[in-house]
JSON list of C-alpha atoms in Angstrom, two decimals:
[
{"chain": "A", "resi": 242, "resn": "UNK", "atom": "CA", "xyz": [10.97, -37.35, -89.15]},
{"chain": "A", "resi": 243, "resn": "UNK", "atom": "CA", "xyz": [9.38, -37.81, -92.51]},
{"chain": "A", "resi": 244, "resn": "UNK", "atom": "CA", "xyz": [11.45, -37.60, -95.70]},
{"chain": "A", "resi": 245, "resn": "UNK", "atom": "CA", "xyz": [9.68, -36.06, -98.70]},
{"chain": "A", "resi": 246, "resn": "UNK", "atom": "CA", "xyz": [11.02, -36.59, -102.21]},
{"chain": "A", "resi": 247, "resn": "UNK", "atom": "CA", "xyz": [10.03, -34.56, -105.26]},
{"chain": "A", "resi": 248, "resn": "UNK", "atom": "CA", "xyz": [10.35, -35.56, -108.90]},
{"chain": "A", "resi": 249, "resn": "UNK", "atom": "CA", "xyz": [11.97, -38.86, -108.03]},
{"chain": "A", "resi": 250, "resn": "UNK", "atom": "CA", "xyz": [13.36, -41.21, -110.62]},
{"chain": "A", "resi": 251, "resn": "UNK", "atom": "CA", "xyz": [15.25, -44.46, -110.42]},
{"chain": "A", "resi": 252, "resn": "UNK", "atom": "CA", "xyz": [18.56, -42.60, -109.94]},
{"chain": "A", "resi": 253, "resn": "UNK", "atom": "CA", "xyz": [17.83, -39.26, -108.24]},
{"chain": "A", "resi": 254, "resn": "UNK", "atom": "CA", "xyz": [15.19, -37.02, -106.74]},
{"chain": "A", "resi": 255, "resn": "UNK", "atom": "CA", "xyz": [15.25, -33.39, -107.85]},
{"chain": "A", "resi": 256, "resn": "UNK", "atom": "CA", "xyz": [14.46, -32.24, -104.29]},
{"chain": "A", "resi": 257, "resn": "UNK", "atom": "CA", "xyz": [14.43, -33.92, -100.88]},
{"chain": "A", "resi": 258, "resn": "UNK", "atom": "CA", "xyz": [13.03, -32.38, -97.70]},
{"chain": "A", "resi": 259, "resn": "UNK", "atom": "CA", "xyz": [14.12, -33.59, -94.28]},
{"chain": "A", "resi": 260, "resn": "UNK", "atom": "CA", "xyz": [14.10, -31.87, -90.90]},
{"chain": "A", "resi": 261, "resn": "UNK", "atom": "CA", "xyz": [12.90, -28.54, -92.38]},
{"chain": "A", "resi": 262, "resn": "UNK", "atom": "CA", "xyz": [15.78, -28.50, -94.87]},
{"chain": "A", "resi": 263, "resn": "UNK", "atom": "CA", "xyz": [15.50, -28.76, -98.67]},
{"chain": "A", "resi": 264, "resn": "UNK", "atom": "CA", "xyz": [18.29, -30.41, -100.64]},
{"chain": "A", "resi": 265, "resn": "UNK", "atom": "CA", "xyz": [18.26, -29.93, -104.41]},
{"chain": "A", "resi": 266, "resn": "UNK", "atom": "CA", "xyz": [19.99, -32.08, -106.98]},
{"chain": "A", "resi": 267, "resn": "UNK", "atom": "CA", "xyz": [22.41, -30.25, -109.26]},
{"chain": "A", "resi": 268, "resn": "UNK", "atom": "CA", "xyz": [20.52, -28.04, -111.70]},
{"chain": "A", "resi": 269, "resn": "UNK", "atom": "CA", "xyz": [21.74, -27.33, -115.21]},
{"chain": "A", "resi": 270, "resn": "UNK", "atom": "CA", "xyz": [20.48, -25.47, -118.25]},
{"chain": "A", "resi": 271, "resn": "UNK", "atom": "CA", "xyz": [20.10, -26.68, -121.81]},
{"chain": "A", "resi": 272, "resn": "UNK", "atom": "CA", "xyz": [23.23, -28.39, -123.08]},
{"chain": "A", "resi": 273, "resn": "UNK", "atom": "CA", "xyz": [24.83, -26.35, -125.82]},
{"chain": "A", "resi": 274, "resn": "UNK", "atom": "CA", "xyz": [23.53, -22.94, -124.71]},
{"chain": "A", "resi": 275, "resn": "UNK", "atom": "CA", "xyz": [26.03, -20.31, -123.57]},
{"chain": "A", "resi": 276, "resn": "UNK", "atom": "CA", "xyz": [26.96, -20.02, -119.87]},
{"chain": "A", "resi": 277, "resn": "UNK", "atom": "CA", "xyz": [24.75, -16.97, -119.25]},
{"chain": "A", "resi": 278, "resn": "UNK", "atom": "CA", "xyz": [21.69, -18.75, -120.65]},
{"chain": "A", "resi": 279, "resn": "UNK", "atom": "CA", "xyz": [22.49, -21.99, -118.84]},
{"chain": "A", "resi": 280, "resn": "UNK", "atom": "CA", "xyz": [22.92, -20.12, -115.56]},
{"chain": "A", "resi": 281, "resn": "UNK", "atom": "CA", "xyz": [19.55, -18.39, -116.00]},
{"chain": "A", "resi": 282, "resn": "UNK", "atom": "CA", "xyz": [17.92, -21.73, -116.79]},
{"chain": "A", "resi": 283, "resn": "UNK", "atom": "CA", "xyz": [19.52, -23.51, -113.83]},
{"chain": "A", "resi": 284, "resn": "UNK", "atom": "CA", "xyz": [18.48, -20.75, -111.42]},
{"chain": "A", "resi": 285, "resn": "UNK", "atom": "CA", "xyz": [14.93, -20.81, -112.80]},
{"chain": "A", "resi": 286, "resn": "UNK", "atom": "CA", "xyz": [14.86, -24.54, -112.00]},
{"chain": "A", "resi": 287, "resn": "UNK", "atom": "CA", "xyz": [16.13, -23.78, -108.49]},
{"chain": "A", "resi": 288, "resn": "UNK", "atom": "CA", "xyz": [13.24, -21.31, -108.07]},
{"chain": "A", "resi": 289, "resn": "UNK", "atom": "CA", "xyz": [10.73, -23.85, -109.37]},
{"chain": "A", "resi": 290, "resn": "UNK", "atom": "CA", "xyz": [11.95, -26.69, -107.17]},
{"chain": "A", "resi": 291, "resn": "UNK", "atom": "CA", "xyz": [12.16, -24.54, -104.05]},
{"chain": "A", "resi": 292, "resn": "UNK", "atom": "CA", "xyz": [8.55, -23.43, -104.64]},
{"chain": "A", "resi": 293, "resn": "UNK", "atom": "CA", "xyz": [7.52, -27.06, -105.13]},
{"chain": "A", "resi": 294, "resn": "UNK", "atom": "CA", "xyz": [9.08, -27.90, -101.77]},
{"chain": "A", "resi": 295, "resn": "UNK", "atom": "CA", "xyz": [7.40, -24.92, -100.08]},
{"chain": "A", "resi": 296, "resn": "UNK", "atom": "CA", "xyz": [10.20, -22.37, -99.81]},
{"chain": "A", "resi": 297, "resn": "UNK", "atom": "CA", "xyz": [12.07, -19.79, -101.94]},
{"chain": "A", "resi": 298, "resn": "UNK", "atom": "CA", "xyz": [15.48, -18.34, -102.70]},
{"chain": "A", "resi": 299, "resn": "UNK", "atom": "CA", "xyz": [15.41, -16.01, -99.67]},
{"chain": "A", "resi": 300, "resn": "UNK", "atom": "CA", "xyz": [15.80, -19.16, -97.55]},
{"chain": "A", "resi": 301, "resn": "UNK", "atom": "CA", "xyz": [18.85, -20.64, -99.33]},
{"chain": "A", "resi": 302, "resn": "UNK", "atom": "CA", "xyz": [21.52, -21.63, -96.83]},
{"chain": "A", "resi": 303, "resn": "UNK", "atom": "CA", "xyz": [24.31, -22.70, -99.14]},
{"chain": "A", "resi": 304, "resn": "UNK", "atom": "CA", "xyz": [25.05, -23.08, -102.82]},
{"chain": "A", "resi": 305, "resn": "UNK", "atom": "CA", "xyz": [27.77, -24.87, -104.75]},
{"chain": "A", "resi": 306, "resn": "UNK", "atom": "CA", "xyz": [28.35, -23.73, -108.32]},
{"chain": "A", "resi": 307, "resn": "UNK", "atom": "CA", "xyz": [30.39, -25.90, -110.66]},
{"chain": "A", "resi": 308, "resn": "UNK", "atom": "CA", "xyz": [31.73, -24.33, -113.85]},
{"chain": "A", "resi": 309, "resn": "UNK", "atom": "CA", "xyz": [33.22, -26.30, -116.71]},
{"chain": "A", "resi": 310, "resn": "UNK", "atom": "CA", "xyz": [35.68, -23.42, -117.15]},
{"chain": "A", "resi": 311, "resn": "UNK", "atom": "CA", "xyz": [36.54, -20.81, -114.48]},
{"chain": "A", "resi": 312, "resn": "UNK", "atom": "CA", "xyz": [36.98, -18.34, -117.35]},
{"chain": "A", "resi": 313, "resn": "UNK", "atom": "CA", "xyz": [33.15, -18.13, -117.22]},
{"chain": "A", "resi": 314, "resn": "UNK", "atom": "CA", "xyz": [33.15, -17.01, -113.57]},
{"chain": "A", "resi": 315, "resn": "UNK", "atom": "CA", "xyz": [32.31, -13.35, -114.29]},
{"chain": "A", "resi": 316, "resn": "UNK", "atom": "CA", "xyz": [29.57, -14.26, -116.78]},
{"chain": "A", "resi": 317, "resn": "UNK", "atom": "CA", "xyz": [27.96, -16.67, -114.31]},
{"chain": "A", "resi": 318, "resn": "UNK", "atom": "CA", "xyz": [28.24, -14.07, -111.54]},
{"chain": "A", "resi": 319, "resn": "UNK", "atom": "CA", "xyz": [26.49, -11.45, -113.69]},
{"chain": "A", "resi": 320, "resn": "UNK", "atom": "CA", "xyz": [23.41, -13.70, -113.68]},
{"chain": "A", "resi": 321, "resn": "UNK", "atom": "CA", "xyz": [23.84, -14.80, -110.06]},
{"chain": "A", "resi": 322, "resn": "UNK", "atom": "CA", "xyz": [24.15, -11.21, -108.78]},
{"chain": "A", "resi": 323, "resn": "UNK", "atom": "CA", "xyz": [20.89, -10.19, -110.50]},
{"chain": "A", "resi": 324, "resn": "UNK", "atom": "CA", "xyz": [19.10, -13.30, -109.17]},
{"chain": "A", "resi": 325, "resn": "UNK", "atom": "CA", "xyz": [20.18, -13.57, -105.53]},
{"chain": "A", "resi": 326, "resn": "UNK", "atom": "CA", "xyz": [17.96, -11.49, -103.21]},
{"chain": "A", "resi": 327, "resn": "UNK", "atom": "CA", "xyz": [19.78, -8.51, -101.72]},
{"chain": "A", "resi": 328, "resn": "UNK", "atom": "CA", "xyz": [20.48, -9.15, -98.05]},
{"chain": "A", "resi": 329, "resn": "UNK", "atom": "CA", "xyz": [19.86, -12.89, -98.44]},
{"chain": "A", "resi": 330, "resn": "UNK", "atom": "CA", "xyz": [23.04, -14.12, -100.11]},
{"chain": "A", "resi": 331, "resn": "UNK", "atom": "CA", "xyz": [23.79, -17.70, -99.04]},
{"chain": "A", "resi": 332, "resn": "UNK", "atom": "CA", "xyz": [27.14, -19.22, -98.26]},
{"chain": "A", "resi": 333, "resn": "UNK", "atom": "CA", "xyz": [28.56, -20.16, -101.66]},
{"chain": "A", "resi": 334, "resn": "UNK", "atom": "CA", "xyz": [31.45, -22.04, -103.18]},
{"chain": "A", "resi": 335, "resn": "UNK", "atom": "CA", "xyz": [32.39, -22.07, -106.85]},
{"chain": "A", "resi": 336, "resn": "UNK", "atom": "CA", "xyz": [34.80, -24.44, -108.51]},
{"chain": "A", "resi": 337, "resn": "UNK", "atom": "CA", "xyz": [35.79, -25.90, -111.84]},
{"chain": "A", "resi": 338, "resn": "UNK", "atom": "CA", "xyz": [34.74, -29.44, -112.71]},
{"chain": "A", "resi": 339, "resn": "UNK", "atom": "CA", "xyz": [34.18, -31.72, -115.65]},
{"chain": "A", "resi": 340, "resn": "UNK", "atom": "CA", "xyz": [30.37, -31.90, -115.79]},
{"chain": "A", "resi": 341, "resn": "UNK", "atom": "CA", "xyz": [28.17, -34.78, -116.98]},
{"chain": "A", "resi": 342, "resn": "UNK", "atom": "CA", "xyz": [28.52, -33.76, -120.62]},
{"chain": "A", "resi": 343, "resn": "UNK", "atom": "CA", "xyz": [30.89, -31.26, -122.26]},
{"chain": "A", "resi": 344, "resn": "UNK", "atom": "CA", "xyz": [27.88, -29.20, -123.37]},
{"chain": "A", "resi": 345, "resn": "UNK", "atom": "CA", "xyz": [27.01, -28.37, -119.75]},
{"chain": "A", "resi": 346, "resn": "UNK", "atom": "CA", "xyz": [28.86, -25.25, -118.65]},
{"chain": "A", "resi": 347, "resn": "UNK", "atom": "CA", "xyz": [27.39, -24.67, -115.17]},
{"chain": "A", "resi": 348, "resn": "UNK", "atom": "CA", "xyz": [25.68, -26.71, -112.45]},
{"chain": "A", "resi": 349, "resn": "UNK", "atom": "CA", "xyz": [24.06, -25.25, -109.32]},
{"chain": "A", "resi": 350, "resn": "UNK", "atom": "CA", "xyz": [23.49, -27.23, -106.12]},
{"chain": "A", "resi": 351, "resn": "UNK", "atom": "CA", "xyz": [21.36, -25.67, -103.37]},
{"chain": "A", "resi": 352, "resn": "UNK", "atom": "CA", "xyz": [20.44, -26.38, -99.75]},
{"chain": "A", "resi": 353, "resn": "UNK", "atom": "CA", "xyz": [17.64, -24.26, -98.27]},
{"chain": "A", "resi": 354, "resn": "UNK", "atom": "CA", "xyz": [15.50, -23.95, -95.16]},
{"chain": "A", "resi": 355, "resn": "UNK", "atom": "CA", "xyz": [11.75, -24.46, -95.35]}
]
């Protein structure tokens, strides 16, 4: 089976397709923005990368959401709930983690079917 890589750099690819499955790198918003804005930005990047790979958010299988502070859980969910297609919610886990820089408040990692 062929492996396709999208927006590859020396360290990571933003998306990898293998065996009709799309794996996205963790997506973040603009460092320093509030968690609602960062979540919207990260999910917009998920949409863009899924389209680039030939699929969309109705085909997401699983998502991991990392928050810098679980106190932002409700704010992140307010954006998530408006974004996720009704009847197509993926399996999802959310946890708290120290992200790459303190200015990042949320990171979204997605696996989807083609």
